[in-house]
Structures are given as structure tokens and as C-alpha cells.
JSON list of C-alpha atoms in Angstrom, two decimals:
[
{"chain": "A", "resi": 20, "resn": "UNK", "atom": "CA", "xyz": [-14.19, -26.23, -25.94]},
{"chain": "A", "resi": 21, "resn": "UNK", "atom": "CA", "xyz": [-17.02, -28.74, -26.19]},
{"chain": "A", "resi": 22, "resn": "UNK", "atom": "CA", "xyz": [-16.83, -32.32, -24.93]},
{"chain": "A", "resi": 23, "resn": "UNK", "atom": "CA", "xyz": [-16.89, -33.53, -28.86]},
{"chain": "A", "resi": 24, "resn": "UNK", "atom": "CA", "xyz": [-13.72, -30.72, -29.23]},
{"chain": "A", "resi": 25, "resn": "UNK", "atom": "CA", "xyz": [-12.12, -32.56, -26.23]},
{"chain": "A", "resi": 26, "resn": "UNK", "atom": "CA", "xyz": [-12.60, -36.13, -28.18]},
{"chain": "A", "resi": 27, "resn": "UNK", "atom": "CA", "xyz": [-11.14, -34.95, -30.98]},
{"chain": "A", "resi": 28, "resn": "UNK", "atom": "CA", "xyz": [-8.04, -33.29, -29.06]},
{"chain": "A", "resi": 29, "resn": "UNK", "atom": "CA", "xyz": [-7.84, -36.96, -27.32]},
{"chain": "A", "resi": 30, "resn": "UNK", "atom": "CA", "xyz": [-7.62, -38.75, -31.16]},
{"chain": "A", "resi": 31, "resn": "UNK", "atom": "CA", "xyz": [-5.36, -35.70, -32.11]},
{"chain": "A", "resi": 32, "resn": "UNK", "atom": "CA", "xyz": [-2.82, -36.54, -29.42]},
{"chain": "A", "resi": 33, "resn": "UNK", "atom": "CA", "xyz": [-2.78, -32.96, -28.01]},
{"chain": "A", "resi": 34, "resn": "UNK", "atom": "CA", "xyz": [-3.92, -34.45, -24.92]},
{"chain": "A", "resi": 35, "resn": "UNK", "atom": "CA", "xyz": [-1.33, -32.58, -22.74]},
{"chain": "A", "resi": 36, "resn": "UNK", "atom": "CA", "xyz": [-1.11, -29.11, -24.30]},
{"chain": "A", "resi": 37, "resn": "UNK", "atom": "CA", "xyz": [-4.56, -29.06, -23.91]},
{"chain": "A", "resi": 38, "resn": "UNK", "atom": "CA", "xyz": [-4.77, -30.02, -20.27]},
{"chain": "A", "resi": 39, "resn": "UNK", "atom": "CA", "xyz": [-2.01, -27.12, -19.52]},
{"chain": "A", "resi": 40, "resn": "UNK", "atom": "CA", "xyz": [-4.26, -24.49, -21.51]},
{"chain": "A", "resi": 41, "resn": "UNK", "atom": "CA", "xyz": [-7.77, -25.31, -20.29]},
{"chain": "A", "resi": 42, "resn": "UNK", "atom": "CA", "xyz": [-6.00, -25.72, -16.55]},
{"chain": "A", "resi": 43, "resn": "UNK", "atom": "CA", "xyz": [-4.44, -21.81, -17.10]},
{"chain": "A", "resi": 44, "resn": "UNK", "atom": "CA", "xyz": [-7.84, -20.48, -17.19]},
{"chain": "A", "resi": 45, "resn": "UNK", "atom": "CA", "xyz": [-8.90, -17.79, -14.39]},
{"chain": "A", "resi": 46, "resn": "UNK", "atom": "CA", "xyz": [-11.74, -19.00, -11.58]},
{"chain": "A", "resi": 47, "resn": "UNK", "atom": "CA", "xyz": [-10.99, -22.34, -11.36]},
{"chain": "A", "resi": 48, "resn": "UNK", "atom": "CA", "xyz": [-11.84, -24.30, -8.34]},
{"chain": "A", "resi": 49, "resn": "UNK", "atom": "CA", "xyz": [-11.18, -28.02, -7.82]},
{"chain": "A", "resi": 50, "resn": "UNK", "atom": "CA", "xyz": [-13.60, -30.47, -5.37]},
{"chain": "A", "resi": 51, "resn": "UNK", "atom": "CA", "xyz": [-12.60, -32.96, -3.20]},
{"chain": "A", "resi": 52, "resn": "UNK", "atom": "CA", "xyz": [-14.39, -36.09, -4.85]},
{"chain": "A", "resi": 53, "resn": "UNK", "atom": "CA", "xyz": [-15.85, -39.09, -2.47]},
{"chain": "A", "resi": 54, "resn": "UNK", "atom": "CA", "xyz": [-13.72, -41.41, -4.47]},
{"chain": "A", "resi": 55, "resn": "UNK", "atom": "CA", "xyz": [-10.35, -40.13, -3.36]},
{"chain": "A", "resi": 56, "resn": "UNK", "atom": "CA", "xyz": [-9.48, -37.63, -6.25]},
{"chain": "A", "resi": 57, "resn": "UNK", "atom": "CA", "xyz": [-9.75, -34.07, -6.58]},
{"chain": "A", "resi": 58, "resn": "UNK", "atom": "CA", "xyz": [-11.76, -33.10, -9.75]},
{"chain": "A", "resi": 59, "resn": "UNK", "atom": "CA", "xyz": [-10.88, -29.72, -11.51]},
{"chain": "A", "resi": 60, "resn": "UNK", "atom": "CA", "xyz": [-14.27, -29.29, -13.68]},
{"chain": "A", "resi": 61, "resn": "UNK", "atom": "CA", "xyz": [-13.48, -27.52, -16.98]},
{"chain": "A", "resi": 62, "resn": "UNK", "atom": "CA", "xyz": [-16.87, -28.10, -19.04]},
{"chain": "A", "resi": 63, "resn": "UNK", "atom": "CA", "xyz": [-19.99, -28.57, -18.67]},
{"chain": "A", "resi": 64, "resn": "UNK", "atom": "CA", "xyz": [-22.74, -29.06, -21.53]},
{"chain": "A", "resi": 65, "resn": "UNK", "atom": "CA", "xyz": [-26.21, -30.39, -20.91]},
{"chain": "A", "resi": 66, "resn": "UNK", "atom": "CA", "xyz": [-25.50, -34.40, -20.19]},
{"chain": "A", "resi": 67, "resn": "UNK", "atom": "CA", "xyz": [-21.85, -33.49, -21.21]},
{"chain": "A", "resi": 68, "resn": "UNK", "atom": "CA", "xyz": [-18.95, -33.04, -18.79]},
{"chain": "A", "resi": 69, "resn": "UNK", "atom": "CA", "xyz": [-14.75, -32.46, -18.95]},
{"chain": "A", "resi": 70, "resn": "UNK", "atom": "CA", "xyz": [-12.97, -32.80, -15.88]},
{"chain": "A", "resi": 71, "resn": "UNK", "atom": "CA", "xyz": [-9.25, -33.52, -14.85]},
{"chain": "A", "resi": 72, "resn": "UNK", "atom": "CA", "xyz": [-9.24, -35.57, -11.88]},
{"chain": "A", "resi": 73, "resn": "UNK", "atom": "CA", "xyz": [-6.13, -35.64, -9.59]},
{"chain": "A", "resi": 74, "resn": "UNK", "atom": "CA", "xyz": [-4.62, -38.22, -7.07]},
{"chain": "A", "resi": 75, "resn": "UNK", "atom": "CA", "xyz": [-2.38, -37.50, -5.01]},
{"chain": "A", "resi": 76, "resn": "UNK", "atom": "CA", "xyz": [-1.48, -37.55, -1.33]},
{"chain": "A", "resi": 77, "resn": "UNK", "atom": "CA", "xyz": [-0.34, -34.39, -0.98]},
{"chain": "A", "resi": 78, "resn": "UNK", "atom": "CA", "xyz": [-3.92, -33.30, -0.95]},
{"chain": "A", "resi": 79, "resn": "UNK", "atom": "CA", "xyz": [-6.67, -34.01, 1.85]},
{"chain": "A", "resi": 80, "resn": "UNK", "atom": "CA", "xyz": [-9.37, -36.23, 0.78]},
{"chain": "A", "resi": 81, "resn": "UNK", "atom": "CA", "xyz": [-12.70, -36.46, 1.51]},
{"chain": "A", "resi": 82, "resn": "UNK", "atom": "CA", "xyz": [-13.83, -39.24, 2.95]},
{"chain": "A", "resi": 83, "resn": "UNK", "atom": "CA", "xyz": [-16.51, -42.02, 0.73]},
{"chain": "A", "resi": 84, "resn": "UNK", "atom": "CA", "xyz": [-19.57, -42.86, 3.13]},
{"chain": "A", "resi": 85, "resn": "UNK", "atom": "CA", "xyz": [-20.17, -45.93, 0.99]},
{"chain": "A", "resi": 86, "resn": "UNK", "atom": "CA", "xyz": [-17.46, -47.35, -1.04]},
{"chain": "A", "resi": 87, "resn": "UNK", "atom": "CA", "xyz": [-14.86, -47.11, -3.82]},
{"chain": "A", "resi": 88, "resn": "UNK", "atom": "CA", "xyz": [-17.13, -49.57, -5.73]},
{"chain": "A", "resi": 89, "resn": "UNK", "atom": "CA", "xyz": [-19.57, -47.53, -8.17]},
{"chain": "A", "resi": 90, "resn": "UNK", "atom": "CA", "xyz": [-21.09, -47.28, -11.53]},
{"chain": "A", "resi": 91, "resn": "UNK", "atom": "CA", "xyz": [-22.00, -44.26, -13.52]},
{"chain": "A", "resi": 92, "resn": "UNK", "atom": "CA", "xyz": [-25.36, -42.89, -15.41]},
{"chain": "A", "resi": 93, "resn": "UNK", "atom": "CA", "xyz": [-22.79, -41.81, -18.26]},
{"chain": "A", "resi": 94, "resn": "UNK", "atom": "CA", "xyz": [-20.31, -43.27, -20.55]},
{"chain": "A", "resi": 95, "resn": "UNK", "atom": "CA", "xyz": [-16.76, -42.46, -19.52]},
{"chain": "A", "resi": 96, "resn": "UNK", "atom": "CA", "xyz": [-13.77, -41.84, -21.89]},
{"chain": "A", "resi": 97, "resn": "UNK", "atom": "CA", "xyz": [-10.48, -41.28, -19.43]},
{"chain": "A", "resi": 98, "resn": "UNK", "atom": "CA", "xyz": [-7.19, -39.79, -20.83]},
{"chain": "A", "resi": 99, "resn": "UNK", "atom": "CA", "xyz": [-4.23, -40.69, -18.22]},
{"chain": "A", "resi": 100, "resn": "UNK", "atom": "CA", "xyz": [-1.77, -37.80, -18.93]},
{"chain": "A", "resi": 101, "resn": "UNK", "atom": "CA", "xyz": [0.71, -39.46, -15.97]},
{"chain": "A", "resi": 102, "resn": "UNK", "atom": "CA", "xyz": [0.96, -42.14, -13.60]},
{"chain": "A", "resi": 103, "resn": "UNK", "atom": "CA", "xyz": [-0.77, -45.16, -13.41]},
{"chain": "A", "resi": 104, "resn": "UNK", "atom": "CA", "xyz": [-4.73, -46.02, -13.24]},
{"chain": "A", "resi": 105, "resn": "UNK", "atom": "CA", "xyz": [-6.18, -49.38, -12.49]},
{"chain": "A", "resi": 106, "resn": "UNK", "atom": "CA", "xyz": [-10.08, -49.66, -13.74]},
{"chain": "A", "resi": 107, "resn": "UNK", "atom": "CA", "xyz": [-11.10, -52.88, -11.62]},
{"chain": "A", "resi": 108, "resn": "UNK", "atom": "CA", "xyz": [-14.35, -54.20, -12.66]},
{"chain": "A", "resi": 109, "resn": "UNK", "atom": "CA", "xyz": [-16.46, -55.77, -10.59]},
{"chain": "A", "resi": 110, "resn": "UNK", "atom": "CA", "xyz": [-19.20, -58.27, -10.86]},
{"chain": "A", "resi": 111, "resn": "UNK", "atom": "CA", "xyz": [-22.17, -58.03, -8.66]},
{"chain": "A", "resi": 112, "resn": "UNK", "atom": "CA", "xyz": [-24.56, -60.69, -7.79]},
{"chain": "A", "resi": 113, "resn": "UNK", "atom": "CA", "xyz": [-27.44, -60.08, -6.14]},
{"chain": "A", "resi": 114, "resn": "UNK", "atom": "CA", "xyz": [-27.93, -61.88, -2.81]},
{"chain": "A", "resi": 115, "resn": "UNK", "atom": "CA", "xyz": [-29.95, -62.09, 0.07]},
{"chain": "A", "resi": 116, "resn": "UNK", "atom": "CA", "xyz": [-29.28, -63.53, 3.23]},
{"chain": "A", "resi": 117, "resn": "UNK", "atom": "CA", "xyz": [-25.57, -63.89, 2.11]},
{"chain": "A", "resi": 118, "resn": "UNK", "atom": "CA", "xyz": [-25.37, -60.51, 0.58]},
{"chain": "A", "resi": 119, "resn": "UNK", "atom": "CA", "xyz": [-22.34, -58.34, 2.02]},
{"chain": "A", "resi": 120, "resn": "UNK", "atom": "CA", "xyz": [-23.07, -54.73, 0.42]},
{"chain": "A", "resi": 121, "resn": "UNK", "atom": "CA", "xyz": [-26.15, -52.76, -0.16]},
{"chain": "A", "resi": 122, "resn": "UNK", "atom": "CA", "xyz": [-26.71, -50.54, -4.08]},
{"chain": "A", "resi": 123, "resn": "UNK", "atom": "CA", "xyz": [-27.48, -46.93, -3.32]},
{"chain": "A", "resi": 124, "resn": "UNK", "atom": "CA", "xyz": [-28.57, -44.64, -5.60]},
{"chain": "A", "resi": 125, "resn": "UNK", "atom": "CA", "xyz": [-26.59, -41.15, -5.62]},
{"chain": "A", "resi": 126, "resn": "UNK", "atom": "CA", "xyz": [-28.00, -38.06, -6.61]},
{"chain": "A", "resi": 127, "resn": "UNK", "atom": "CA", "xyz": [-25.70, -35.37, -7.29]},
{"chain": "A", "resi": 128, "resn": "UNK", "atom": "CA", "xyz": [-26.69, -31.53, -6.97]},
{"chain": "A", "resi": 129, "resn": "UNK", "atom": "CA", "xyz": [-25.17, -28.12, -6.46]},
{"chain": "A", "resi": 130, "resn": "UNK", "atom": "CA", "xyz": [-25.48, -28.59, -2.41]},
{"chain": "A", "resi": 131, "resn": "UNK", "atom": "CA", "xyz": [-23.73, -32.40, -2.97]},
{"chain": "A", "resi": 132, "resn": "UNK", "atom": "CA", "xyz": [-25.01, -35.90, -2.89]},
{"chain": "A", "resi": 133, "resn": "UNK", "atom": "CA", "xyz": [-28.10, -36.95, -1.99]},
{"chain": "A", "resi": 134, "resn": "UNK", "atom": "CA", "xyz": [-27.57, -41.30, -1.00]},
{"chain": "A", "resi": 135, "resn": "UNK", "atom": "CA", "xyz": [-30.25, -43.24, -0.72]},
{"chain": "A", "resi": 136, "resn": "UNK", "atom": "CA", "xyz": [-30.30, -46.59, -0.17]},
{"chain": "A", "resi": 137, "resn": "UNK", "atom": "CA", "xyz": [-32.30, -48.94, -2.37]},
{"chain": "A", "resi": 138, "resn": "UNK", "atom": "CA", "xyz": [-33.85, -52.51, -1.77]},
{"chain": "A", "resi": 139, "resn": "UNK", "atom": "CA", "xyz": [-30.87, -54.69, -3.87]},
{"chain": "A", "resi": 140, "resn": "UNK", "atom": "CA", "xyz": [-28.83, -56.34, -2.06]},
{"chain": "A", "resi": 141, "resn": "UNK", "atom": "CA", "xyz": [-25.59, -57.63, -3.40]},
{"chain": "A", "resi": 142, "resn": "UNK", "atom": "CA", "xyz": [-22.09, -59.57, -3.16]},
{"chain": "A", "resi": 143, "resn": "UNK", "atom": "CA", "xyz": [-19.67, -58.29, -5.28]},
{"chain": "A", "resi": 144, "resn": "UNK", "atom": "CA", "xyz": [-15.84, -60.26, -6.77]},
{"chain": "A", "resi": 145, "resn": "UNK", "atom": "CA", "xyz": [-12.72, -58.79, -8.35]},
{"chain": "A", "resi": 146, "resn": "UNK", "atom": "CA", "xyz": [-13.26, -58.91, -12.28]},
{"chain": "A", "resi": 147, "resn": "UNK", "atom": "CA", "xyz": [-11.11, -57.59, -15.21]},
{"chain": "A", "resi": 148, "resn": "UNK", "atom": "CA", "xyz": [-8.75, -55.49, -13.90]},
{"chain": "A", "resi": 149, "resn": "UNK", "atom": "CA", "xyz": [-6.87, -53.33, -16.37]},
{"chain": "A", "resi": 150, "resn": "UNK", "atom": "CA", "xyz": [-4.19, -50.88, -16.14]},
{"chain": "A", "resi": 151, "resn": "UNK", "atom": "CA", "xyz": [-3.63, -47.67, -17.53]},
{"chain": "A", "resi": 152, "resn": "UNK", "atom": "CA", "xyz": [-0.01, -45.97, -17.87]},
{"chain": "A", "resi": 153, "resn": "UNK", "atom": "CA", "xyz": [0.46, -41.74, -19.47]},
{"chain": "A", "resi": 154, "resn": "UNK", "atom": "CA", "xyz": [-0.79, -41.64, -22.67]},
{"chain": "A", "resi": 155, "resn": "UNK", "atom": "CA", "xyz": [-3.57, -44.08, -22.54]},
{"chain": "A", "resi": 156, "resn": "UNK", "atom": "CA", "xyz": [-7.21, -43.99, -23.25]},
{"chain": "A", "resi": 157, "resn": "UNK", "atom": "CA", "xyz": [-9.65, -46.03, -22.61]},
{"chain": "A", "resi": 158, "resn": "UNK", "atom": "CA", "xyz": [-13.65, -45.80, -22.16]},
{"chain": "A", "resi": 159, "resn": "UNK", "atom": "CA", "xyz": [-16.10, -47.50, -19.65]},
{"chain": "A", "resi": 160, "resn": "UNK", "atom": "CA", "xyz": [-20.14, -48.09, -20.30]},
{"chain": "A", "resi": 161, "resn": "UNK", "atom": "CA", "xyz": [-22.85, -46.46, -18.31]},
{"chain": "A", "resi": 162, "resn": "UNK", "atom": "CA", "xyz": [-24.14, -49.25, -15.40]},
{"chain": "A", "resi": 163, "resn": "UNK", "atom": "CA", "xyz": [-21.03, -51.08, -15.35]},
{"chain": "A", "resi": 164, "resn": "UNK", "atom": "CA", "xyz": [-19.59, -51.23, -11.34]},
{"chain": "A", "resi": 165, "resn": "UNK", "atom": "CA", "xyz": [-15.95, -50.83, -11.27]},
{"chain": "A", "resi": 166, "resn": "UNK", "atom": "CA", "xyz": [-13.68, -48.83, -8.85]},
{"chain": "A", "resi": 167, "resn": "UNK", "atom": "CA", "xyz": [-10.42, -46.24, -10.27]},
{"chain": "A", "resi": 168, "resn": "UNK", "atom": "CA", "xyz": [-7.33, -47.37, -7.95]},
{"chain": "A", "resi": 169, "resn": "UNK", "atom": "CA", "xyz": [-4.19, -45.80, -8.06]},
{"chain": "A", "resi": 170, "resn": "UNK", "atom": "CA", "xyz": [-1.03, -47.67, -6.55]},
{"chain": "A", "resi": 171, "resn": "UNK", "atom": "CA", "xyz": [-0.49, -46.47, -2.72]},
{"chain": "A", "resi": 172, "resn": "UNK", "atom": "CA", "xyz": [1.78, -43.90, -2.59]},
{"chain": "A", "resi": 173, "resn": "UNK", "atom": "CA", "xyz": [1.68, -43.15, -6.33]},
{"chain": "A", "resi": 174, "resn": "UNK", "atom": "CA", "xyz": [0.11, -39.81, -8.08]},
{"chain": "A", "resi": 175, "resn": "UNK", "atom": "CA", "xyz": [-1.72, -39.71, -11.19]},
{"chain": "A", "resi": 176, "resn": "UNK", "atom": "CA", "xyz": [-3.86, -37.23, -13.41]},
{"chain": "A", "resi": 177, "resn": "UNK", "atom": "CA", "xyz": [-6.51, -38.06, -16.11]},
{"chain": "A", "resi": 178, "resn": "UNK", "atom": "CA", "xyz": [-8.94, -36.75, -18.78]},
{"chain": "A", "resi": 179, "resn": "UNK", "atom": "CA", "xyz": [-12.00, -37.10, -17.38]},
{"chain": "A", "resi": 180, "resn": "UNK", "atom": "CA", "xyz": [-14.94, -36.56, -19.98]},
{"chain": "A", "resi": 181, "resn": "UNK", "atom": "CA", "xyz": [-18.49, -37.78, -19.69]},
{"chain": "A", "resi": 182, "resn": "UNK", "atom": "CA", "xyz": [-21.36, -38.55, -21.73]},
{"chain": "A", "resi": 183, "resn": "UNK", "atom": "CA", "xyz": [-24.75, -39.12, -19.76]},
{"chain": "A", "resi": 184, "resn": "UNK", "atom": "CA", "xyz": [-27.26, -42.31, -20.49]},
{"chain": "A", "resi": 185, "resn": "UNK", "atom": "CA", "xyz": [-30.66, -41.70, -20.32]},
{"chain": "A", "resi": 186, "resn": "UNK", "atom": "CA", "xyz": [-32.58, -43.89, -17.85]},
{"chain": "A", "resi": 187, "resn": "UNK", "atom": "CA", "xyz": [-29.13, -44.70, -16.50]},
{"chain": "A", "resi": 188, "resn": "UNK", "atom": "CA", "xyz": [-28.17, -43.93, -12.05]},
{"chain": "A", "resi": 189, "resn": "UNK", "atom": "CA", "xyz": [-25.15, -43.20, -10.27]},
{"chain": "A", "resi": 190, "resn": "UNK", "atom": "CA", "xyz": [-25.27, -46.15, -7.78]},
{"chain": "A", "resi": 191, "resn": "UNK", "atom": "CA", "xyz": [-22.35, -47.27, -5.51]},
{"chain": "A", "resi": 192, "resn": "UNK", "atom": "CA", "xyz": [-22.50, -50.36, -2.79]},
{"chain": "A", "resi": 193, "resn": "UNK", "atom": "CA", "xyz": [-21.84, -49.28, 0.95]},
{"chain": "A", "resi": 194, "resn": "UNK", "atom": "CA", "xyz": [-22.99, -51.23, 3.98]},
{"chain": "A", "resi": 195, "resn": "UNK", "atom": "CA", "xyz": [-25.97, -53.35, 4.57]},
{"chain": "A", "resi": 196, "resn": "UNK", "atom": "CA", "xyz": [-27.36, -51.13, 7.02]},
{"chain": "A", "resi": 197, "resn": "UNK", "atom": "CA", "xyz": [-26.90, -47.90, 6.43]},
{"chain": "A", "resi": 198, "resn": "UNK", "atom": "CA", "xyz": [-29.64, -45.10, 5.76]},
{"chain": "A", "resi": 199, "resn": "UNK", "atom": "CA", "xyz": [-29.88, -42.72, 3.36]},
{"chain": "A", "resi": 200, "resn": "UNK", "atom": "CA", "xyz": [-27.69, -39.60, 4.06]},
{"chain": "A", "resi": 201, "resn": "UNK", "atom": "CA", "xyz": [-26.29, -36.21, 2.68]},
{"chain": "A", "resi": 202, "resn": "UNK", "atom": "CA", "xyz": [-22.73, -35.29, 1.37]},
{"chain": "A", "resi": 203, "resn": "UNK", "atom": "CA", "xyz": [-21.64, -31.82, 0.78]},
{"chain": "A", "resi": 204, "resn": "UNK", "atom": "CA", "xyz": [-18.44, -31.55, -1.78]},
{"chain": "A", "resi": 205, "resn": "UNK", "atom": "CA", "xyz": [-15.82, -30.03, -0.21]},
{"chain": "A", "resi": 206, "resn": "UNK", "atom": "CA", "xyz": [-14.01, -27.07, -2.28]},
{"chain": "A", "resi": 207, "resn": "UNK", "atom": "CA", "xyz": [-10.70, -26.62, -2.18]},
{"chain": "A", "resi": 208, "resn": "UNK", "atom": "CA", "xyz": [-9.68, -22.99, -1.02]},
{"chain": "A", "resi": 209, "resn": "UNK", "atom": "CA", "xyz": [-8.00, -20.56, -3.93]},
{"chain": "A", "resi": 210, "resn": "UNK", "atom": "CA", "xyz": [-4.36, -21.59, -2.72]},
{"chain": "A", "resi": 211, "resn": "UNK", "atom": "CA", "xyz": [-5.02, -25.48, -2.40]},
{"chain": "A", "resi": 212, "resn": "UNK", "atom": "CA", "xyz": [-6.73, -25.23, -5.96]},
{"chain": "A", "resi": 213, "resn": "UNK", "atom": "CA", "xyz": [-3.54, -23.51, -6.76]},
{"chain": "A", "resi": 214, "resn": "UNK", "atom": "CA", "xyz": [-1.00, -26.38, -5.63]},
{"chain": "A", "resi": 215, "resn": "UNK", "atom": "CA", "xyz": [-3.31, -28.49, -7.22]},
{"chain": "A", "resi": 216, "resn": "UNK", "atom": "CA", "xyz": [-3.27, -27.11, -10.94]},
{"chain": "A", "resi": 217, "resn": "UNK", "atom": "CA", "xyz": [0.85, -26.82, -10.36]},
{"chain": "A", "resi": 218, "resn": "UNK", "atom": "CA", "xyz": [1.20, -30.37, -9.34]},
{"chain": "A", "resi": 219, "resn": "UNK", "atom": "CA", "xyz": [-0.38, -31.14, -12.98]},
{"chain": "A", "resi": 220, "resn": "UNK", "atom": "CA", "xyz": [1.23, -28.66, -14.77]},
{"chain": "A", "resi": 221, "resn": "UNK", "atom": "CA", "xyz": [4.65, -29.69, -13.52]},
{"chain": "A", "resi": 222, "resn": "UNK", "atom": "CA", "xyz": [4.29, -32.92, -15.02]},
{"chain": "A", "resi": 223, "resn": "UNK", "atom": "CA", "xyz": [2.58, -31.88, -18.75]},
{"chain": "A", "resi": 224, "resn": "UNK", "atom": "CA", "xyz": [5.75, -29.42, -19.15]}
]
């Protein structure tokens, strides 16, 4: 199904059937994400993406080399089919000799993430913080820094679909003196992306 098919299935309110159907297919295999999810990709079109994206502690998770504060190059819409999701914005300033974080660029490719780190430096303070319960939609701009927290302990799923922005970058703020650096994404093995697609189902059913 195409990422406008997924929109309308959002609107529709089929949110959930869908998720069980698309997550039933054969030759899946989920990623452990830097940002402390595991993402299940389900489409991919051009600049176009669907993913379901997973917390939960009963999976390892890779570790971030920068931080959980980030901004995309594409427009986000995220479904929560359970649990809860905090988006917590963030306002950035840039700074210089008081500056506490660092904006590197990340460049994502089929071997991982490429970080470099650029010349802005930055403080950053809490902003709008919203929060998100099953059932909920909501949609964050290109460029805006923000981090996705779930409450310790707690377990939540989401709708994951995204729409890239030309001339936009995936940037995220790690330390001040850090050097540009490699990730490799971490795929989970055929029984872990298993127990991963159960844990979801469980809770659509």
C-alpha cells in the first residue's frame, strides 16, 4: 500500500487492522533504531516511508552516539496504536562559548549512518511537550528538534509514516567534541523480529 493509502487508512480509522495485516507479511525484518525503538519498515516509495516503530524493554537497544534530541529532513505523521508517546520539543539556541551540544548532520545509507559533525554550536531547553495515548495522531514539520520519550518501564507502538523535504537534513545534537563517526543498524535475527511482530500483534487483537 502506498504512503497516501496509509493516510487514508489513518483518516479511515482502520489504523489497527491494518498494522496486523501489513505486520503478517513474509520477510520482514525489524532494526534496532539509535533512538531506542525498533523500526519494522513496511514501505518504501521514493522520499516516502511506512514504518511501525516499537518500544519496549523486552528488546535490546542499540545504543545513540549522540543524543535523543533530533530533527528530521521529512514531515512526520505518527499513529500511536498503544501506549503512551511524549513528542518533547525543543528549542535550540545557538551559542558559543556557553554552548553545551554540538548539531551533526546524519546521513543514512544501506551500510548505516554516516555522523558528521558540523560547525553550530548550540544550547538547547525543554519546549512544548505533548502527549500521545492509542488512537492518536498527530504530525511534526521537517527541521523541527524534538525527542519521542516513552514513560520508563512502559511499551508503546506507532504508525510511523514519512514524507521527505527537499533541502531539508537529519541533524541530532551530541557532544561538543566529538568527531564524525560511523553507525551500522543492527538487525534483529528472524526469531527476535518474530517476538517483536507478536508483542504488537498481541495488543491490536
Amino acid at each position: 500500500m502506498s504512503y497516501q493509502g496509509v493516510r487514508d487508512v489513518l483518516r479511515g480509522g482502520a489504523a489497527r487492522s491494518w498494522a496486523r495485516e501489513a505486520l503478517s507479511r513474509d520477510g520482514l525484518t525489524a532494526v534496532r533504531h539509535p533512538l531506542g525503538f525498533v523500526c519494522l519498515p513496511l514501505e518504501r516509495e521514493g522520499g516516502d516511508g511506512v514504518c511501525v516503530h516499537l518500544w519496549s524493554d523486552s528488546l535490546a537497544h542499540a545504543e545513540s552516539t549522540t543524543s535523543q534530541i533530533h530533527c528530521h529532513s521529512w514531515d512526520l505523521v505518527s499513529h500511536v496504536l498503544y501506549g503512551q508517546m511524549r513528542n518533547v520539543h525543543a528549542v535550540v539556541t545557538d551559542a558559543g562559548a556557553d554552548a553545551t551540544h554540538r548539531v551533526f548532520e546524519v546521513v543514512s545509507g544501506a551500510d548505516g549512518d554516516h555522523i558528521s559533525p558540523t560547525r553550530r554550536t548550540v544550547r538547547h531547553a525543554t519546549g512544548l511537550v505533548e502527549l500521545f495515548g492509542p488512537g492518536d495522531t498527530y504530525t511534526l514539520a521537517a527541521d523541527r528538534f524534538h525527542s519521542s520519550v516513552v514513560p520508563e518501564g512502559g511499551e508503546a507502538a506507532t504508525i510511523a509514516l514519512g514524507r521527505g523535504r527537499r533541502g531539508s537534513h537529519d541533524l541530532s545534537l551530541g557532544p561538543l567534541g566529538a568527531g564524525p563517526h560511523h553507525v551500522s543498524r543492527q538487525p534483529l535475527d528472524a526469531r527476535e523480529t518474530e517476538l517483536a511482530v507478536r508483542m504488537i500483534v498481541a495488543h491490536l487483537t
